[in-house]
Tab-separated table of C-alpha atoms in Angstrom:
chain	number	residue	atom	x	y	z
Y	730	MET	CA	7.052	94.019	57.923
Y	731	THR	CA	3.414	93.029	58.281
Y	732	LEU	CA	2.313	96.578	57.492
Y	733	ARG	CA	4.485	96.615	54.480
Y	734	PHE	CA	2.970	93.189	53.205
Y	735	LEU	CA	-0.563	94.400	53.626
Y	736	SER	CA	0.079	97.599	51.825
Y	737	GLY	CA	1.613	95.725	48.930
Y	738	ALA	CA	-1.302	93.226	48.703
Y	739	THR	CA	-3.749	96.189	48.841
Y	740	ALA	CA	-2.050	97.867	46.006
Y	741	LEU	CA	-2.052	94.655	43.974
Y	742	LEU	CA	-5.673	94.191	44.548
Y	743	THR	CA	-6.419	97.814	43.551
Y	744	ALA	CA	-4.487	97.233	40.328
Y	745	TRP	CA	-6.445	94.241	39.342
Y	746	THR	CA	-9.724	95.992	40.207
Y	747	VAL	CA	-8.840	98.825	37.863
Y	748	LEU	CA	-7.786	96.433	35.178
Y	749	ALA	CA	-10.921	94.327	35.446
Y	750	ALA	CA	-13.065	97.619	35.367
Y	751	GLU	CA	-11.408	98.465	32.014
Y	752	LEU	CA	-12.274	95.049	30.294
Y	753	PRO	CA	-15.739	94.547	28.849
Y	754	PRO	CA	-17.776	91.659	30.241
Y	755	ILE	CA	-17.647	88.375	28.285
Y	756	ARG	CA	-21.147	87.403	27.018
Y	757	ALA	CA	-21.928	83.696	27.048
Y	758	ASP	CA	-23.125	83.842	23.420
Y	759	GLU	CA	-19.858	85.393	22.256
Y	760	ALA	CA	-17.613	83.016	24.007
Y	761	VAL	CA	-17.909	80.385	21.226
Y	762	GLU	CA	-18.272	81.582	17.652
Y	763	ARG	CA	-21.419	80.288	15.932
Y	764	PRO	CA	-20.613	77.626	13.352
Y	765	ARG	CA	-21.149	78.821	9.804
Y	766	VAL	CA	-22.634	76.785	6.847
Y	767	GLN	CA	-20.075	76.202	4.116
Y	768	SER	CA	-21.157	77.675	0.730
Y	769	THR	CA	-21.523	74.830	-1.658
Y	770	GLY	CA	-23.298	74.741	-5.036
Y	771	ASP	CA	-24.765	77.676	-6.609
Y	772	PHE	CA	-28.190	79.103	-7.323
Y	773	LEU	CA	-28.420	82.298	-9.399
Y	774	VAL	CA	-31.507	84.508	-9.727
Y	775	ILE	CA	-31.151	86.792	-12.789
Y	776	GLU	CA	-33.667	89.704	-13.256
Y	777	ALA	CA	-35.381	89.280	-16.579
Y	778	PRO	CA	-38.562	91.461	-16.776
Y	779	GLY	CA	-39.795	89.705	-19.939
Y	780	GLU	CA	-39.393	86.052	-18.627
Y	781	ASN	CA	-42.525	84.184	-17.938
Y	782	ASN	CA	-41.865	80.889	-16.172
Y	783	ALA	CA	-45.584	80.022	-16.197
Y	784	ILE	CA	-46.067	80.301	-19.936
Y	785	ASP	CA	-47.944	77.248	-21.508
Y	786	THR	CA	-49.119	76.302	-18.001
Y	787	PRO	CA	-52.767	75.728	-17.208
Y	788	ARG	CA	-54.091	78.261	-14.612
Y	789	GLY	CA	-54.762	76.798	-11.176
Y	790	THR	CA	-52.112	74.119	-11.313
Y	791	THR	CA	-49.322	74.010	-8.744
Y	792	ALA	CA	-46.823	74.884	-11.481
Y	793	SER	CA	-48.733	78.006	-12.309
Y	794	ARG	CA	-48.900	79.087	-8.712
Y	795	LEU	CA	-45.244	78.368	-7.870
Y	796	SER	CA	-43.423	79.447	-11.083
Y	797	GLY	CA	-41.829	82.884	-10.624
Y	798	SER	CA	-41.959	85.344	-13.460
Y	799	GLY	CA	-39.553	88.078	-14.331
Y	800	ARG	CA	-36.615	85.990	-13.437
Y	801	VAL	CA	-34.177	83.432	-14.843
Y	802	TYR	CA	-32.757	80.750	-12.648
Y	803	ARG	CA	-29.375	78.884	-12.854
Y	804	TRP	CA	-28.608	76.014	-10.649
Y	805	THR	CA	-25.282	74.064	-9.988
Y	806	PRO	CA	-25.871	71.500	-7.094
Y	807	SER	CA	-23.606	70.968	-4.147
Y	808	ASP	CA	-21.410	67.812	-4.669
Y	809	ASP	CA	-22.244	64.653	-2.669
Y	810	THR	CA	-18.774	63.707	-1.265
Y	811	SER	CA	-20.237	60.665	0.482
Y	812	ARG	CA	-20.882	58.704	-2.677
Y	813	VAL	CA	-18.093	56.858	-4.444
Y	814	THR	CA	-19.646	57.614	-7.806
Y	815	GLY	CA	-20.220	61.287	-6.896
Y	816	GLY	CA	-23.204	63.230	-7.873
Y	817	ALA	CA	-25.367	66.102	-6.265
Y	818	ALA	CA	-26.161	66.317	-2.603
Y	819	LEU	CA	-29.787	65.434	-3.069
Y	820	PHE	CA	-31.871	64.260	-0.123
Y	821	ASP	CA	-35.266	63.906	-1.641
Y	822	ALA	CA	-37.477	64.739	-4.718
Y	823	VAL	CA	-41.255	65.043	-4.837
Y	824	GLN	CA	-43.873	65.695	-7.449
Y	825	SER	CA	-46.941	67.778	-6.842
Y	826	PRO	CA	-50.316	65.947	-6.530
Y	827	ASP	CA	-51.432	67.185	-9.986
Y	828	GLU	CA	-48.058	66.130	-11.589
Y	829	SER	CA	-47.217	69.683	-12.796
Y	830	PHE	CA	-44.347	70.681	-10.577
Y	831	LEU	CA	-41.217	68.863	-9.457
Y	832	LEU	CA	-39.262	69.732	-6.389
Y	833	LEU	CA	-35.678	68.682	-5.747
Y	834	GLY	CA	-34.216	68.902	-2.117
Y	835	GLU	CA	-30.563	69.754	-1.956
Y	836	ARG	CA	-28.289	69.827	1.094
Y	837	VAL	CA	-25.884	72.731	1.296
Y	838	GLY	CA	-22.670	72.833	3.463
Y	839	ALA	CA	-19.927	70.335	4.263
Y	840	ALA	CA	-20.532	66.627	4.719
Y	841	ASP	CA	-20.012	66.887	8.474
Y	842	GLY	CA	-22.224	69.961	8.758
Y	843	PRO	CA	-23.578	72.328	9.548
Y	844	ASN	CA	-26.084	72.408	6.792
Y	845	SER	CA	-28.822	74.568	5.073
Y	846	SER	CA	-31.278	73.253	2.511
Y	847	ARG	CA	-32.325	74.371	-0.943
Y	848	LEU	CA	-35.558	73.484	-2.735
Y	849	ILE	CA	-35.306	73.591	-6.519
Y	850	GLY	CA	-38.639	73.669	-8.443
Y	851	PHE	CA	-39.337	72.754	-12.138
Y	852	ASN	CA	-42.367	73.469	-14.137
Y	853	LEU	CA	-43.118	70.218	-15.953
Y	854	PHE	CA	-45.460	71.747	-18.469
Y	855	ASN	CA	-42.873	74.085	-20.085
Y	856	LYS	CA	-39.700	72.313	-18.794
Y	857	LYS	CA	-38.475	75.498	-17.029
Y	858	LEU	CA	-36.297	75.837	-13.872
Y	859	ALA	CA	-39.067	77.965	-12.095
Y	860	SER	CA	-38.286	78.590	-8.521
Y	861	GLY	CA	-35.710	78.184	-5.721
Y	862	ILE	CA	-35.876	78.582	-1.970
Y	863	THR	CA	-33.008	78.411	0.588
Y	864	LEU	CA	-33.750	77.587	4.135
Y	865	PRO	CA	-30.727	78.729	6.138
Y	866	GLU	CA	-29.385	76.438	8.924
Y	867	ARG	CA	-32.136	73.809	8.258
Y	868	LYS	CA	-31.071	70.345	7.510
Y	869	LEU	CA	-34.026	68.729	5.820
Y	870	GLY	CA	-34.849	65.033	5.337
Y	871	SER	CA	-37.928	63.586	3.510
Y	872	LEU	CA	-40.481	65.998	1.863
Y	873	ARG	CA	-44.170	65.474	1.234
Y	874	PHE	CA	-46.548	67.650	-0.694
Y	875	LEU	CA	-49.976	68.620	1.030
Y	876	PRO	CA	-52.918	68.041	-1.424
Y	877	SER	CA	-53.046	71.798	-1.809
Y	878	GLY	CA	-49.899	71.609	-3.941
Y	879	THR	CA	-48.294	74.672	-2.466
Y	880	THR	CA	-47.312	73.406	1.138
Y	881	LEU	CA	-44.662	70.947	2.060
Y	882	LEU	CA	-44.392	68.687	5.248
Y	883	ALA	CA	-40.732	68.437	5.816
Y	884	VAL	CA	-38.511	66.441	8.284
Y	885	GLU	CA	-35.828	68.609	9.975
Y	886	LYS	CA	-32.757	66.789	11.245
Y	887	ALA	CA	-31.093	67.827	14.484
Y	888	GLN	CA	-27.913	70.101	14.289
Y	889	PRO	CA	-26.756	70.488	17.907
Y	890	GLN	CA	-24.022	72.930	16.885
Y	891	LEU	CA	-26.791	75.338	15.748
Y	892	ALA	CA	-29.162	74.411	18.597
Y	893	ARG	CA	-31.625	72.896	16.105
Y	894	PRO	CA	-33.576	69.838	17.268
Y	895	ASP	CA	-35.247	67.022	15.353
Y	896	ARG	CA	-38.708	68.228	14.354
Y	897	LEU	CA	-41.315	68.509	11.593
Y	898	LEU	CA	-41.862	71.698	9.501
Y	899	LEU	CA	-44.564	73.113	7.345
Y	900	ILE	CA	-43.215	75.143	4.401
Y	901	ASP	CA	-45.193	77.565	2.325
Y	902	LEU	CA	-43.414	77.336	-1.214
Y	903	ALA	CA	-45.371	80.284	-2.514
Y	904	ALA	CA	-44.208	82.550	0.354
Y	905	GLY	CA	-40.773	80.841	0.415
Y	906	LYS	CA	-40.691	80.283	4.172
Y	907	THR	CA	-41.270	78.016	7.010
Y	908	VAL	CA	-44.852	78.577	8.562
Y	909	ALA	CA	-45.101	76.121	11.311
Y	910	GLU	CA	-42.738	73.985	13.537
Y	911	SER	CA	-43.672	70.988	15.668
Y	912	GLU	CA	-42.434	70.745	19.146
Y	913	ALA	CA	-38.795	69.439	19.501
Y	914	LEU	CA	-38.606	65.606	19.252
Y	915	ASP	CA	-36.328	63.451	21.355
Y	916	ARG	CA	-35.243	61.185	18.445
Y	917	PRO	CA	-34.809	61.430	14.631
Y	918	VAL	CA	-37.867	61.096	12.542
Y	919	ALA	CA	-37.857	57.764	10.668
Y	920	ALA	CA	-40.822	58.614	8.323
Y	921	ALA	CA	-43.668	61.093	7.896
Y	922	GLU	CA	-46.780	61.195	5.760
Y	923	THR	CA	-49.698	63.647	5.526
Y	924	ASN	CA	-53.151	63.855	3.938
Y	925	GLY	CA	-53.453	67.621	4.301
Y	926	LYS	CA	-55.483	67.452	7.576
Y	927	LYS	CA	-53.131	65.334	9.677
Y	928	CYS	CA	-49.656	64.014	9.629
Y	929	TRP	CA	-48.310	60.764	10.944
Y	930	PHE	CA	-44.747	60.050	11.810
Y	931	THR	CA	-42.344	57.447	13.409
Y	932	LEU	CA	-39.127	57.982	15.354
Y	933	GLU	CA	-35.962	55.922	14.927
Y	934	GLY	CA	-35.771	52.959	17.291
Y	935	ALA	CA	-39.243	53.531	18.824
Y	936	ASN	CA	-42.329	51.168	18.698
Y	937	GLN	CA	-44.867	53.959	18.337
Y	938	PHE	CA	-46.369	56.138	15.583
Y	939	HIS	CA	-47.601	59.562	16.206
Y	940	SER	CA	-50.188	61.938	14.779
Y	941	LEU	CA	-50.609	65.737	14.667
Y	942	GLY	CA	-53.386	67.885	13.332
Y	943	LEU	CA	-51.902	70.387	10.883
Y	944	ARG	CA	-53.843	73.193	12.562
Y	945	GLU	CA	-52.391	72.340	15.914
Y	946	PHE	CA	-48.969	71.684	14.622
Y	947	GLY	CA	-47.153	72.837	17.707
Y	948	ALA	CA	-49.113	70.747	20.183
Y	949	SER	CA	-48.032	67.421	21.568
Y	950	PRO	CA	-48.761	64.557	19.189
Y	951	LYS	CA	-51.058	61.656	19.898
Y	952	THR	CA	-49.252	58.359	20.112
Y	953	ALA	CA	-50.268	54.718	19.318
Y	954	GLN	CA	-48.223	51.509	19.837
Y	955	THR	CA	-46.947	49.309	17.020
Y	956	LEU	CA	-44.771	46.244	16.738
Y	957	VAL	CA	-42.799	47.823	14.099
Y	958	LYS	CA	-39.634	49.595	15.534
Y	959	GLY	CA	-38.713	52.745	13.816
Y	960	GLY	CA	-41.199	51.859	10.874
Y	961	LYS	CA	-41.436	53.397	7.434
Y	962	LEU	CA	-44.896	54.762	6.481
Y	963	LEU	CA	-47.061	54.603	3.263
Y	964	LEU	CA	-50.251	56.390	3.051
Y	965	SER	CA	-53.103	55.367	0.734
Y	966	PRO	CA	-53.848	57.633	-2.133
Y	967	ASP	CA	-57.222	58.565	-0.498
Y	968	GLY	CA	-55.456	59.525	2.689
Y	969	SER	CA	-57.468	57.213	4.923
Y	970	THR	CA	-55.263	54.157	5.358
Y	971	LEU	CA	-51.664	53.954	6.640
Y	972	ALA	CA	-49.165	51.184	6.328
Y	973	ILE	CA	-46.340	50.914	8.836
Y	974	TYR	CA	-43.602	48.457	7.851
Y	975	GLY	CA	-40.026	47.525	8.884
Y	976	SER	CA	-37.935	44.452	9.708
Y	977	GLY	CA	-40.247	41.416	9.879
Y	978	GLN	CA	-43.627	43.152	10.144
Y	979	LEU	CA	-46.305	45.069	8.241
Y	980	GLU	CA	-49.346	46.726	9.874
Y	981	ILE	CA	-52.287	48.432	8.060
Y	982	TYR	CA	-54.358	50.974	9.993
Y	983	ASP	CA	-57.560	52.932	9.366
Y	984	VAL	CA	-56.398	56.443	10.302
Y	985	GLY	CA	-59.861	57.848	9.681
Y	986	ALA	CA	-60.760	56.348	12.995
Y	987	GLU	CA	-59.654	57.984	16.333
Y	988	PRO	CA	-57.651	56.339	17.639
Y	989	PRO	CA	-56.310	54.582	14.508
Y	990	ARG	CA	-57.875	51.103	14.089
Y	991	LEU	CA	-55.709	48.120	13.163
Y	992	LEU	CA	-57.082	46.589	9.964
Y	993	ARG	CA	-54.525	43.789	9.455
Y	994	ALA	CA	-51.040	42.784	10.291
Y	995	MET	CA	-48.671	40.109	8.805
Y	996	PRO	CA	-45.087	38.923	9.188
Y	997	LEU	CA	-42.643	39.764	6.375
Y	998	PRO	CA	-39.938	37.353	5.059
Y	999	LYS	CA	-36.983	36.851	7.485
Y	1000	GLY	CA	-34.089	39.221	6.799
Y	1001	PHE	CA	-36.304	41.535	4.671
Y	1002	THR	CA	-36.158	45.108	5.846
Y	1003	PRO	CA	-38.026	47.366	3.378
Y	1004	ASP	CA	-37.102	50.901	3.271
Y	1005	TRP	CA	-39.557	52.279	0.701
Y	1006	GLY	CA	-42.850	51.292	-0.784
Y	1007	LEU	CA	-45.700	52.110	-3.354
Y	1008	ALA	CA	-49.460	52.006	-2.975
Y	1009	LEU	CA	-50.943	49.822	-5.714
Y	1010	SER	CA	-54.550	50.351	-4.701
Y	1011	GLU	CA	-56.734	53.102	-3.167
Y	1012	LYS	CA	-56.963	51.394	0.214
Y	1013	LEU	CA	-53.532	49.615	0.351
Y	1014	ASP	CA	-55.061	46.284	-0.295
Y	1015	GLU	CA	-52.163	45.943	-2.633
Y	1016	LEU	CA	-48.738	47.456	-2.199
Y	1017	LEU	CA	-45.158	47.037	-3.146
Y	1018	LEU	CA	-42.338	46.944	-0.437
Y	1019	VAL	CA	-38.649	47.294	-1.521
Y	1020	GLU	CA	-35.407	47.031	0.259
Y	1021	SER	CA	-32.968	49.137	-1.829
Y	1022	GLY	CA	-30.303	46.990	-3.395
Y	1023	ARG	CA	-32.142	43.758	-2.471
Y	1024	ASN	CA	-35.620	42.369	-2.844
Y	1025	ALA	CA	-38.988	43.731	-3.906
Y	1026	TRP	CA	-42.175	41.987	-2.781
Y	1027	LEU	CA	-45.809	42.446	-3.812
Y	1028	VAL	CA	-48.340	42.336	-1.036
Y	1029	SER	CA	-51.868	41.485	-1.905
Y	1030	GLY	CA	-54.169	41.091	1.094
Y	1031	LYS	CA	-52.310	38.729	3.382
Y	1032	SER	CA	-50.396	37.112	0.584
Y	1033	LEU	CA	-46.734	37.888	-0.466
Y	1034	ARG	CA	-44.826	37.111	-3.706
Y	1035	PRO	CA	-41.359	38.099	-4.764
Y	1036	LEU	CA	-41.200	40.460	-7.754
Y	1037	ALA	CA	-37.446	41.379	-8.174
Y	1038	GLU	CA	-34.022	40.846	-6.808
Y	1039	LYS	CA	-31.517	43.640	-6.340
Y	1040	SER	CA	-34.026	46.459	-6.626
Y	1041	GLY	CA	-33.093	50.054	-6.868
Y	1042	GLN	CA	-34.366	53.103	-4.642
Y	1043	ALA	CA	-37.153	54.387	-7.024
Y	1044	GLY	CA	-40.298	53.446	-8.777
Y	1045	CYS	CA	-43.725	54.649	-9.744
Y	1046	TYR	CA	-47.156	53.172	-10.610
Y	1047	ASP	CA	-49.865	54.228	-13.050
Y	1048	PHE	CA	-53.268	53.249	-11.710
Y	1049	SER	CA	-54.994	53.615	-14.955
Y	1050	ASP	CA	-53.334	50.764	-16.719
Y	1051	ARG	CA	-51.588	49.035	-13.731
Y	1052	ARG	CA	-48.050	49.820	-15.058
Y	1053	LEU	CA	-45.287	49.626	-12.590
Y	1054	LEU	CA	-41.857	51.031	-13.196
Y	1055	LEU	CA	-39.206	49.863	-10.864
Y	1056	THR	CA	-35.423	50.769	-10.872
Y	1057	LEU	CA	-33.105	47.772	-10.822
Y	1058	ALA	CA	-29.546	47.675	-9.553
Y	1059	ALA	CA	-28.029	45.982	-12.736
Y	1060	ASP	CA	-26.693	48.604	-14.989
Y	1061	GLU	CA	-29.138	51.182	-13.477
Y	1062	THR	CA	-32.025	49.760	-15.424
Y	1063	ILE	CA	-35.717	50.332	-15.189
Y	1064	GLY	CA	-38.048	47.368	-15.425
Y	1065	LEU	CA	-41.613	47.671	-16.770
Y	1066	TYR	CA	-44.066	45.322	-15.041
Y	1067	GLN	CA	-47.666	44.847	-16.045
Y	1068	LEU	CA	-49.545	44.059	-12.924
Y	1069	PRO	CA	-51.183	42.106	-11.404
Y	1070	ALA	CA	-49.869	38.984	-13.253
Y	1071	ALA	CA	-46.343	39.906	-13.933
Y	1072	THR	CA	-43.515	38.068	-12.259
Y	1073	ALA	CA	-40.747	39.494	-14.468
Y	1074	PRO	CA	-40.319	42.800	-16.396
Y	1075	SER	CA	-41.711	42.844	-19.805
Y	1076	MET	CA	-39.092	45.375	-20.811
Y	1077	MET	CA	-35.891	46.637	-19.366
Y	1078	VAL	CA	-34.311	49.909	-20.253
Y	1079	SER	CA	-31.113	51.674	-19.086
Y	1080	PRO	CA	-31.773	55.563	-19.198
Y	1081	ARG	CA	-27.972	56.258	-19.208
Y	1082	ARG	CA	-27.827	54.547	-22.535
Y	1083	LEU	CA	-30.505	56.869	-24.038
Y	1084	LYS	CA	-29.556	60.140	-25.648
Y	1085	PRO	CA	-28.265	62.345	-24.118
Y	1086	PHE	CA	-25.868	59.762	-22.704
Y	1087	ASN	CA	-24.554	59.846	-19.227
Y	1088	ARG	CA	-23.188	57.581	-16.386
Y	1089	ASN	CA	-25.540	58.773	-13.639
Y	1090	ASP	CA	-27.458	56.540	-11.277
Y	1091	ASN	CA	-31.273	56.709	-10.991
Y	1092	PHE	CA	-32.429	58.662	-7.955
Y	1093	ARG	CA	-36.261	59.223	-8.198
Y	1094	LEU	CA	-38.890	58.141	-10.562
Y	1095	PHE	CA	-42.463	59.682	-11.012
Y	1096	ASN	CA	-45.393	58.704	-13.112
Y	1097	ARG	CA	-46.724	61.166	-15.662
Y	1098	SER	CA	-50.279	60.778	-16.839
Y	1099	GLY	CA	-51.160	61.369	-20.525
Y	1100	LYS	CA	-52.077	59.704	-23.777
Y	1101	GLU	CA	-48.743	57.916	-24.018
Y	1102	PRO	CA	-47.050	56.369	-21.067
Y	1103	GLN	CA	-44.445	58.648	-19.542
Y	1104	ALA	CA	-42.369	59.041	-16.448
Y	1105	ILE	CA	-40.128	61.752	-14.825
Y	1106	LEU	CA	-36.651	60.616	-13.935
Y	1107	VAL	CA	-34.247	62.335	-11.663
Y	1108	ASP	CA	-30.728	61.089	-11.651
Y	1109	HIS	CA	-28.110	61.407	-8.844
Y	1110	ARG	CA	-26.462	64.296	-10.641
Y	1111	GLY	CA	-29.783	66.389	-10.554
Y	1112	ASN	CA	-30.535	66.100	-14.255
Y	1113	VAL	CA	-34.221	65.849	-14.857
Y	1114	SER	CA	-35.819	63.982	-17.949
Y	1115	ILE	CA	-38.987	62.799	-19.376
Y	1116	LEU	CA	-39.066	59.226	-20.314
Y	1117	GLU	CA	-41.387	58.219	-23.141
Y	1118	ILE	CA	-42.313	54.494	-22.726
Y	1119	ARG	CA	-42.447	53.113	-26.226
Y	1120	PRO	CA	-42.754	49.352	-27.411
Y	1121	ARG	CA	-39.291	49.320	-28.987
Y	1122	ARG	CA	-37.004	52.065	-27.826
Y	1123	TRP	CA	-37.877	54.578	-25.091
Y	1124	LYS	CA	-37.129	58.309	-25.561
Y	1125	LYS	CA	-35.429	60.528	-23.119
Y	1126	THR	CA	-36.160	64.299	-23.306
Y	1127	PRO	CA	-34.260	66.652	-20.987
Y	1128	VAL	CA	-36.134	68.981	-18.712
Y	1129	TYR	CA	-32.980	70.350	-16.969
Y	1130	GLN	CA	-29.345	69.408	-17.449
Y	1131	ILE	CA	-26.778	70.207	-14.840
Y	1132	PRO	CA	-24.079	72.538	-16.397
């Protein structure tokens, strides 16, 4: 009986051994299928040998260097399903330092991820859609042009399902690819700025700000302490002074010094949590701080004064004549303020009521230098327009209209 049992067990073990030998090994990376980014929106590149997207564009400008020729581009943005009023899935928009080129950042993929990113470029001299780059499996946040005009500092947001950490990127727009990555960060980036030699950034929920040399981008960053937790950043036009601001506190640093030297600090009004700002002077002696949907405050030295209630999320400033344009929540209007004395807008205009009419919300606003006051408006649908600021009625000229 015992012999029969052992014989049966041996046969069963042999059978399992043979079966196992016939099955291929299961690789760990094949056990779980890699998530795929859902295809949303559309960007078409049509070969057109005679097409010159840099026509009527001064040589040496960012637009001349980044406008691809021999091609026609067509763009339909991904839908932003998180907004009740709809629109495009835009995460940021930036204008080149020489004001010749506009870049829109679009998120591709489902609302709950995973995501890729598209960077859509417009030549503002000839009003052409002039370039487009897709960064697969990169979920980008804020964008900043380097002074060179052809490289971007970008925030990458973590996507654990794709093994992508929070980090910073340098993107060469002319080459159409990422050229440098920072080390992985242990928290999401709250804000980032660059002067072309260094970049500074803050992390959500942390009382520090960090700096990296762009030539040592993969190195460990240097760290300094601040009273502002997860602060937003604003860099002066000359790149030497940095403002860190957040709930209840503003700090101004000389970042030309090493380590950064605190120039001044001041409390902000109780309950005021600014999420964006504008430099109103070369050294940040004056600046505008705004909490989207709520108040905007002017800061001059160590004094504060309210400028607007229920502000929007965009604005721009012309240093030459001290003209401030600020989006306001009421009817999606833009208020014109003549600084430094203005306490109320001298004019208010709703771009949606200018031809061509639409019902879209304001997304970003950029100054455009010239003989006549102008601005570049991006709305939440992805339409791009030039606004001519006239004494009686402003004029809106489309640069690109979403199909």
